[in-house]
Tab-separated table of N, CA, C and O in Angstrom:
chain	number	residue	atom	x	y	z
A	1	UNK	N	0.815	-1.214	0.000
A	1	UNK	CA	0.000	0.000	0.000
A	1	UNK	C	0.847	1.263	0.000
A	1	UNK	O	0.479	2.258	-0.596
A	2	UNK	N	1.982	1.234	0.683
A	2	UNK	CA	2.811	2.437	0.762
A	2	UNK	C	3.282	2.878	-0.619
A	2	UNK	O	3.380	4.067	-0.885
A	3	UNK	N	3.548	1.928	-1.499
A	3	UNK	CA	3.970	2.308	-2.853
A	3	UNK	C	2.791	2.875	-3.635
A	3	UNK	O	2.928	3.863	-4.337
A	4	UNK	N	1.612	2.286	-3.483
A	4	UNK	CA	0.444	2.799	-4.198
A	4	UNK	C	0.054	4.197	-3.732
A	4	UNK	O	-0.371	5.028	-4.529
A	5	UNK	N	0.176	4.462	-2.449
A	5	UNK	CA	-0.245	5.745	-1.895
A	5	UNK	C	0.918	6.710	-1.701
A	5	UNK	O	0.754	7.761	-1.113
A	6	UNK	N	2.066	6.360	-2.169
A	6	UNK	CA	3.228	7.221	-2.022
A	6	UNK	C	3.956	7.355	-3.325
A	6	UNK	O	3.359	7.460	-4.382
A	7	UNK	N	5.260	7.367	-3.254
A	7	UNK	CA	6.124	7.343	-4.418
A	7	UNK	C	6.116	8.628	-5.221
A	7	UNK	O	6.470	8.660	-6.381
A	8	UNK	N	5.668	9.734	-4.649
A	8	UNK	CA	5.863	11.027	-5.276
A	8	UNK	C	4.935	11.399	-6.405
A	8	UNK	O	5.262	12.259	-7.211
A	9	UNK	N	3.803	10.794	-6.496
A	9	UNK	CA	2.854	11.190	-7.522
A	9	UNK	C	2.047	12.392	-7.047
A	9	UNK	O	2.191	12.846	-5.919
A	10	UNK	N	1.197	12.911	-7.892
A	10	UNK	CA	0.396	14.082	-7.536
A	10	UNK	C	-0.932	13.662	-6.931
A	10	UNK	O	-1.522	12.663	-7.344
A	11	UNK	N	-1.382	14.458	-5.983
A	11	UNK	CA	-2.612	14.154	-5.273
A	11	UNK	C	-3.503	15.373	-5.238
A	11	UNK	O	-3.031	16.508	-5.328
A	12	UNK	N	-4.778	15.134	-5.067
A	12	UNK	CA	-5.742	16.211	-4.854
A	12	UNK	C	-6.577	15.837	-3.643
A	12	UNK	O	-7.014	14.692	-3.508
A	13	UNK	N	-6.742	16.785	-2.739
A	13	UNK	CA	-7.573	16.541	-1.571
A	13	UNK	C	-8.086	17.875	-1.054
A	13	UNK	O	-7.561	18.939	-1.395
A	14	UNK	N	-9.121	17.816	-0.252
A	14	UNK	CA	-9.652	19.034	0.348
A	14	UNK	C	-8.708	19.527	1.447
A	14	UNK	O	-7.919	18.767	1.990
A	15	UNK	N	-8.825	20.787	1.770
A	15	UNK	CA	-7.924	21.402	2.750
A	15	UNK	C	-8.173	20.880	4.170
A	15	UNK	O	-7.221	20.635	4.915
A	16	UNK	N	-9.421	20.713	4.543
A	16	UNK	CA	-9.732	20.377	5.933
A	16	UNK	C	-9.110	19.059	6.395
A	16	UNK	O	-8.562	19.005	7.501
A	17	UNK	N	-9.172	17.989	5.608
A	17	UNK	CA	-8.501	16.766	6.071
A	17	UNK	C	-7.004	16.962	6.323
A	17	UNK	O	-6.452	16.376	7.246
A	18	UNK	N	-6.353	17.808	5.529
A	18	UNK	CA	-4.927	18.059	5.744
A	18	UNK	C	-4.696	18.856	7.022
A	18	UNK	O	-3.657	18.720	7.663
A	19	UNK	N	-5.657	19.687	7.407
A	19	UNK	CA	-5.548	20.411	8.675
A	19	UNK	C	-5.823	19.491	9.857
A	19	UNK	O	-5.168	19.576	10.894
A	20	UNK	N	-6.803	18.593	9.676
A	20	UNK	CA	-7.167	17.665	10.754
A	20	UNK	C	-6.141	16.542	10.932
A	20	UNK	O	-5.903	16.089	12.052
A	21	UNK	N	-5.563	16.092	9.831
A	21	UNK	CA	-4.598	14.979	9.830
A	21	UNK	C	-3.408	15.394	8.969
A	21	UNK	O	-3.236	14.917	7.859
A	22	UNK	N	-2.566	16.288	9.464
A	22	UNK	CA	-1.500	16.859	8.628
A	22	UNK	C	-0.488	15.829	8.127
A	22	UNK	O	-0.316	14.764	8.718
A	23	UNK	N	0.156	16.206	7.049
A	23	UNK	CA	1.277	15.400	6.563
A	23	UNK	C	2.310	15.304	7.679
A	23	UNK	O	2.532	16.281	8.402
A	24	UNK	N	2.958	14.162	7.851
A	24	UNK	CA	3.987	14.063	8.883
A	24	UNK	C	5.151	15.012	8.574
A	24	UNK	O	5.462	15.258	7.412
A	25	UNK	N	5.758	15.534	9.612
A	25	UNK	CA	6.875	16.468	9.469
A	25	UNK	C	8.168	15.677	9.312
A	25	UNK	O	8.945	15.520	10.244
A	26	UNK	N	8.366	15.154	8.110
A	26	UNK	CA	9.557	14.377	7.788
A	26	UNK	C	10.115	14.899	6.469
A	26	UNK	O	9.418	15.557	5.702
A	27	UNK	N	11.364	14.606	6.192
A	27	UNK	CA	11.974	15.107	4.960
A	27	UNK	C	11.839	14.124	3.799
A	27	UNK	O	12.293	14.405	2.703
A	28	UNK	N	11.235	12.978	4.030
A	28	UNK	CA	11.134	11.975	2.975
A	28	UNK	C	9.893	11.114	3.204
A	28	UNK	O	9.588	10.745	4.336
A	29	UNK	N	9.172	10.811	2.148
A	29	UNK	CA	8.071	9.838	2.158
A	29	UNK	C	6.914	10.233	3.062
A	29	UNK	O	6.390	9.412	3.804
A	30	UNK	N	6.499	11.491	2.986
A	30	UNK	CA	5.390	11.950	3.812
A	30	UNK	C	4.028	11.646	3.206
A	30	UNK	O	3.028	11.612	3.916
A	31	UNK	N	3.965	11.391	1.922
A	31	UNK	CA	2.668	11.250	1.266
A	31	UNK	C	1.955	9.938	1.604
A	31	UNK	O	0.750	9.928	1.843
A	32	UNK	N	2.664	8.830	1.653
A	32	UNK	CA	2.016	7.548	1.942
A	32	UNK	C	1.376	7.528	3.325
A	32	UNK	O	0.193	7.186	3.445
A	33	UNK	N	2.071	7.899	4.405
A	33	UNK	CA	1.416	7.887	5.714
A	33	UNK	C	0.194	8.809	5.771
A	33	UNK	O	-0.811	8.485	6.400
A	34	UNK	N	0.288	9.941	5.090
A	34	UNK	CA	-0.838	10.877	5.069
A	34	UNK	C	-2.059	10.232	4.419
A	34	UNK	O	-3.151	10.221	4.990
A	35	UNK	N	-1.896	9.666	3.232
A	35	UNK	CA	-3.042	9.080	2.545
A	35	UNK	C	-3.521	7.790	3.193
A	35	UNK	O	-4.720	7.489	3.189
A	36	UNK	N	-2.621	7.019	3.765
A	36	UNK	CA	-3.060	5.822	4.485
A	36	UNK	C	-3.876	6.213	5.719
A	36	UNK	O	-4.843	5.528	6.075
A	37	UNK	N	-3.521	7.312	6.377
A	37	UNK	CA	-4.293	7.809	7.514
A	37	UNK	C	-5.679	8.262	7.054
A	37	UNK	O	-6.684	7.957	7.693
A	38	UNK	N	-5.742	8.980	5.937
A	38	UNK	CA	-7.046	9.395	5.411
A	38	UNK	C	-7.905	8.182	5.071
A	38	UNK	O	-9.111	8.174	5.347
A	39	UNK	N	-7.295	7.164	4.502
A	39	UNK	CA	-8.047	5.948	4.184
A	39	UNK	C	-8.564	5.285	5.458
A	39	UNK	O	-9.704	4.821	5.517
A	40	UNK	N	-7.733	5.260	6.503
A	40	UNK	CA	-8.136	4.677	7.789
A	40	UNK	C	-9.301	5.457	8.399
A	40	UNK	O	-10.267	4.866	8.882
A	41	UNK	N	-9.234	6.767	8.355
A	41	UNK	CA	-10.242	7.619	8.986
A	41	UNK	C	-11.538	7.665	8.178
A	41	UNK	O	-12.626	7.522	8.731
A	42	UNK	N	-11.422	7.857	6.865
A	42	UNK	CA	-12.613	8.077	6.035
A	42	UNK	C	-13.115	6.825	5.339
A	42	UNK	O	-14.219	6.807	4.815
A	43	UNK	N	-12.285	5.789	5.275
A	43	UNK	CA	-12.682	4.553	4.607
A	43	UNK	C	-12.089	4.440	3.217
A	43	UNK	O	-11.876	5.449	2.535
A	44	UNK	N	-11.830	3.207	2.812
A	44	UNK	CA	-11.194	2.950	1.517
A	44	UNK	C	-12.047	3.432	0.351
A	44	UNK	O	-11.521	3.760	-0.710
A	45	UNK	N	-13.362	3.498	0.536
A	45	UNK	CA	-14.225	3.949	-0.555
A	45	UNK	C	-14.161	5.466	-0.778
A	45	UNK	O	-14.699	5.975	-1.752
A	46	UNK	N	-13.494	6.189	0.113
A	46	UNK	CA	-13.367	7.643	-0.019
A	46	UNK	C	-12.019	8.079	-0.582
A	46	UNK	O	-11.808	9.246	-0.868
A	47	UNK	N	-11.098	7.152	-0.706
A	47	UNK	CA	-9.773	7.444	-1.250
A	47	UNK	C	-9.669	6.707	-2.578
A	47	UNK	O	-9.772	5.493	-2.632
A	48	UNK	N	-9.478	7.445	-3.660
A	48	UNK	CA	-9.467	6.831	-4.985
A	48	UNK	C	-8.085	6.933	-5.617
A	48	UNK	O	-7.397	7.938	-5.474
A	49	UNK	N	-7.717	5.880	-6.282
A	49	UNK	CA	-6.503	5.866	-7.092
A	49	UNK	C	-6.942	5.717	-8.541
A	49	UNK	O	-7.812	4.916	-8.847
A	50	UNK	N	-6.358	6.507	-9.414
A	50	UNK	CA	-6.716	6.418	-10.825
A	50	UNK	C	-5.592	5.748	-11.590
A	50	UNK	O	-4.459	6.193	-11.535
A	51	UNK	N	-5.930	4.702	-12.273
A	51	UNK	CA	-4.944	4.023	-13.124
A	51	UNK	C	-4.692	4.911	-14.348
A	51	UNK	O	-5.617	5.422	-14.967
A	52	UNK	N	-3.452	5.094	-14.668
A	52	UNK	CA	-3.084	5.950	-15.794
A	52	UNK	C	-2.911	5.114	-17.049
A	52	UNK	O	-1.869	4.509	-17.269
A	53	UNK	N	-3.944	5.075	-17.866
A	53	UNK	CA	-3.875	4.366	-19.141
A	53	UNK	C	-3.616	5.318	-20.306
A	53	UNK	O	-3.460	4.885	-21.437
A	54	UNK	N	-3.609	6.627	-20.027
A	54	UNK	CA	-3.464	7.618	-21.090
A	54	UNK	C	-2.076	8.244	-21.148
A	54	UNK	O	-1.767	8.980	-22.069
A	55	UNK	N	-1.259	8.031	-20.133
A	55	UNK	CA	0.051	8.653	-20.106
A	55	UNK	C	0.014	10.078	-19.587
A	55	UNK	O	0.761	10.934	-20.036
A	56	UNK	N	-0.885	10.354	-18.618
A	56	UNK	CA	-0.954	11.705	-18.055
A	56	UNK	C	-0.010	11.867	-16.871
A	56	UNK	O	0.240	12.969	-16.424
A	57	UNK	N	0.521	10.769	-16.360
A	57	UNK	CA	1.435	10.829	-15.222
A	57	UNK	C	2.757	10.192	-15.623
A	57	UNK	O	2.777	9.101	-16.173
A	58	UNK	N	3.820	10.908	-15.327
A	58	UNK	CA	5.129	10.366	-15.641
A	58	UNK	C	6.034	10.578	-14.437
A	58	UNK	O	6.113	11.680	-13.900
A	59	UNK	N	6.671	9.536	-13.997
A	59	UNK	CA	7.610	9.629	-12.883
A	59	UNK	C	8.999	9.750	-13.494
A	59	UNK	O	9.502	8.802	-14.080
A	60	UNK	N	9.594	10.914	-13.357
A	60	UNK	CA	10.891	11.173	-13.969
A	60	UNK	C	11.986	10.902	-12.943
A	60	UNK	O	11.953	11.421	-11.837
A	61	UNK	N	12.932	10.093	-13.321
A	61	UNK	CA	14.062	9.782	-12.459
A	61	UNK	C	15.238	10.661	-12.875
A	61	UNK	O	15.470	10.868	-14.065
A	62	UNK	N	15.965	11.174	-11.900
A	62	UNK	CA	17.132	12.007	-12.181
A	62	UNK	C	18.199	11.735	-11.128
A	62	UNK	O	17.963	11.037	-10.154
A	63	UNK	N	19.370	12.310	-11.321
A	63	UNK	CA	20.505	12.011	-10.438
A	63	UNK	C	20.239	12.351	-8.974
A	63	UNK	O	20.752	11.699	-8.081
A	64	UNK	N	19.466	13.380	-8.704
A	64	UNK	CA	19.219	13.798	-7.321
A	64	UNK	C	17.922	13.208	-6.765
A	64	UNK	O	17.456	13.608	-5.705
A	65	UNK	N	17.348	12.255	-7.447
A	65	UNK	CA	16.085	11.663	-7.026
A	65	UNK	C	16.251	10.924	-5.696
A	65	UNK	O	17.254	10.257	-5.475
A	66	UNK	N	15.273	11.053	-4.812
A	66	UNK	CA	15.348	10.368	-3.522
A	66	UNK	C	14.750	8.961	-3.566
A	66	UNK	O	14.904	8.206	-2.623
A	67	UNK	N	14.050	8.622	-4.638
A	67	UNK	CA	13.483	7.275	-4.747
A	67	UNK	C	14.602	6.247	-4.745
A	67	UNK	O	15.639	6.442	-5.368
A	68	UNK	N	14.386	5.168	-4.051
A	68	UNK	CA	15.400	4.128	-3.964
A	68	UNK	C	15.169	3.026	-4.986
A	68	UNK	O	15.783	1.978	-4.934
A	69	UNK	N	14.277	3.260	-5.912
A	69	UNK	CA	13.972	2.289	-6.953
A	69	UNK	C	14.402	2.893	-8.285
A	69	UNK	O	14.034	4.013	-8.608
A	70	UNK	N	15.184	2.166	-9.025
A	70	UNK	CA	15.577	2.646	-10.341
A	70	UNK	C	14.419	2.498	-11.302
A	70	UNK	O	13.510	1.712	-11.084
A	71	UNK	N	14.454	3.244	-12.383
A	71	UNK	CA	13.392	3.156	-13.374
A	71	UNK	C	13.189	1.739	-13.853
A	71	UNK	O	14.136	0.963	-13.962
A	72	UNK	N	11.961	1.394	-14.133
A	72	UNK	CA	11.668	0.036	-14.577
A	72	UNK	C	11.607	-0.068	-16.093
A	72	UNK	O	11.614	-1.153	-16.647
A	73	UNK	N	11.555	1.095	-16.758
A	73	UNK	CA	11.474	1.077	-18.214
A	73	UNK	C	12.062	2.364	-18.761
A	73	UNK	O	11.750	3.452	-18.282
A	74	UNK	N	12.907	2.244	-19.734
A	74	UNK	CA	13.410	3.419	-20.422
A	74	UNK	C	12.497	3.675	-21.617
A	74	UNK	O	12.187	2.761	-22.380
A	75	UNK	N	12.044	4.903	-21.748
A	75	UNK	CA	11.081	5.250	-22.789
A	75	UNK	C	11.810	6.013	-23.888
A	75	UNK	O	12.483	7.001	-23.615
A	76	UNK	N	11.657	5.559	-25.134
A	76	UNK	CA	12.356	6.262	-26.215
A	76	UNK	C	11.601	7.527	-26.610
A	76	UNK	O	10.425	7.709	-26.306
A	77	UNK	N	12.282	8.414	-27.280
A	77	UNK	CA	11.753	9.738	-27.611
A	77	UNK	C	10.455	9.659	-28.403
A	77	UNK	O	9.534	10.441	-28.162
A	78	UNK	N	10.353	8.734	-29.327
A	78	UNK	CA	9.126	8.591	-30.119
A	78	UNK	C	7.920	8.284	-29.255
A	78	UNK	O	6.834	8.850	-29.456
A	79	UNK	N	8.072	7.397	-28.274
A	79	UNK	CA	6.972	7.063	-27.366
A	79	UNK	C	6.617	8.245	-26.478
A	79	UNK	O	5.453	8.455	-26.150
A	80	UNK	N	7.617	9.023	-26.080
A	80	UNK	CA	7.362	10.195	-25.230
A	80	UNK	C	6.479	11.188	-25.967
A	80	UNK	O	5.552	11.756	-25.396
A	81	UNK	N	6.731	11.387	-27.247
A	81	UNK	CA	5.945	12.350	-28.021
A	81	UNK	C	4.489	11.921	-28.173
A	81	UNK	O	3.620	12.752	-28.442
A	82	UNK	N	4.198	10.642	-27.956
A	82	UNK	CA	2.821	10.146	-28.043
A	82	UNK	C	2.045	10.303	-26.734
A	82	UNK	O	0.835	10.102	-26.711
A	83	UNK	N	2.724	10.638	-25.637
A	83	UNK	CA	2.053	10.797	-24.350
A	83	UNK	C	1.218	12.071	-24.326
A	83	UNK	O	1.550	13.063	-24.979
A	84	UNK	N	0.146	12.070	-23.542
A	84	UNK	CA	-0.705	13.248	-23.411
A	84	UNK	C	0.068	14.452	-22.881
A	84	UNK	O	-0.211	15.586	-23.266
A	85	UNK	N	1.045	14.228	-22.006
A	85	UNK	CA	1.800	15.339	-21.419
A	85	UNK	C	2.728	15.999	-22.431
A	85	UNK	O	3.211	17.101	-22.194
A	86	UNK	N	2.969	15.371	-23.564
A	86	UNK	CA	3.914	15.903	-24.545
A	86	UNK	C	3.469	17.246	-25.115
A	86	UNK	O	4.298	18.017	-25.591
A	87	UNK	N	2.191	17.564	-25.047
A	87	UNK	CA	1.679	18.822	-25.582
A	87	UNK	C	1.714	19.967	-24.575
A	87	UNK	O	1.393	21.100	-24.922
A	88	UNK	N	2.092	19.688	-23.362
A	88	UNK	CA	2.099	20.714	-22.311
A	88	UNK	C	3.428	21.474	-22.376
A	88	UNK	O	4.503	20.876	-22.357
A	89	UNK	N	3.352	22.805	-22.437
A	89	UNK	CA	4.551	23.626	-22.628
A	89	UNK	C	5.645	23.387	-21.585
A	89	UNK	O	6.813	23.245	-21.957
A	90	UNK	N	5.333	23.319	-20.271
A	90	UNK	CA	6.426	23.062	-19.317
A	90	UNK	C	7.121	21.726	-19.569
A	90	UNK	O	8.334	21.608	-19.384
A	91	UNK	N	6.384	20.741	-20.002
A	91	UNK	CA	6.997	19.450	-20.297
A	91	UNK	C	7.910	19.553	-21.515
A	91	UNK	O	9.015	19.005	-21.534
A	92	UNK	N	7.472	20.292	-22.526
A	92	UNK	CA	8.310	20.495	-23.710
A	92	UNK	C	9.601	21.222	-23.333
A	92	UNK	O	10.676	20.869	-23.819
A	93	UNK	N	9.500	22.222	-22.451
A	93	UNK	CA	10.692	22.948	-21.994
A	93	UNK	C	11.629	22.014	-21.240
A	93	UNK	O	12.852	22.072	-21.404
A	94	UNK	N	11.060	21.138	-20.408
A	94	UNK	CA	11.869	20.165	-19.677
A	94	UNK	C	12.617	19.257	-20.653
A	94	UNK	O	13.809	19.015	-20.499
A	95	UNK	N	11.914	18.779	-21.649
A	95	UNK	CA	12.528	17.867	-22.612
A	95	UNK	C	13.636	18.562	-23.405
A	95	UNK	O	14.674	17.971	-23.660
A	96	UNK	N	13.419	19.819	-23.769
A	96	UNK	CA	14.456	20.570	-24.480
A	96	UNK	C	15.697	20.741	-23.601
A	96	UNK	O	16.827	20.586	-24.058
A	97	UNK	N	15.483	21.079	-22.326
A	97	UNK	CA	16.604	21.256	-21.403
A	97	UNK	C	17.336	19.940	-21.187
A	97	UNK	O	18.564	19.915	-21.086
A	98	UNK	N	16.609	18.840	-21.119
A	98	UNK	CA	17.223	17.527	-20.886
A	98	UNK	C	18.118	17.126	-22.053
A	98	UNK	O	19.113	16.430	-21.864
A	99	UNK	N	17.791	17.553	-23.247
A	99	UNK	CA	18.591	17.191	-24.418
A	99	UNK	C	19.943	17.896	-24.424
A	99	UNK	O	20.879	17.435	-25.063
A	100	UNK	N	20.058	19.002	-23.691
A	100	UNK	CA	21.322	19.743	-23.665
A	100	UNK	C	22.269	19.241	-22.584
A	100	UNK	O	23.411	19.670	-22.531
A	101	UNK	N	21.796	18.340	-21.730
A	101	UNK	CA	22.653	17.812	-20.644
A	101	UNK	C	23.607	16.764	-21.158
A	101	UNK	O	23.372	16.044	-22.024
């Protein structure tokens, strides 16, 4: 569960639960305990995970990444251009900057 509810992905939640059950004050891996607590308090039917079948979420690994898991798949440039995020300007800027490294 910690990997499903953690691992640095993006989340959306209302403000009040975060005030009532704040993220733990730690420098690493605060998201999983927070969401597991919300699931415990509000019930599993109130916490939703969306499977990404469209390519709207991308976990980018870099040299300073704190994740202790190496990438499981290297994606070639052609496949990246087919992802939904490829049309977003900040992502295009990131990709341009990455090519100069």
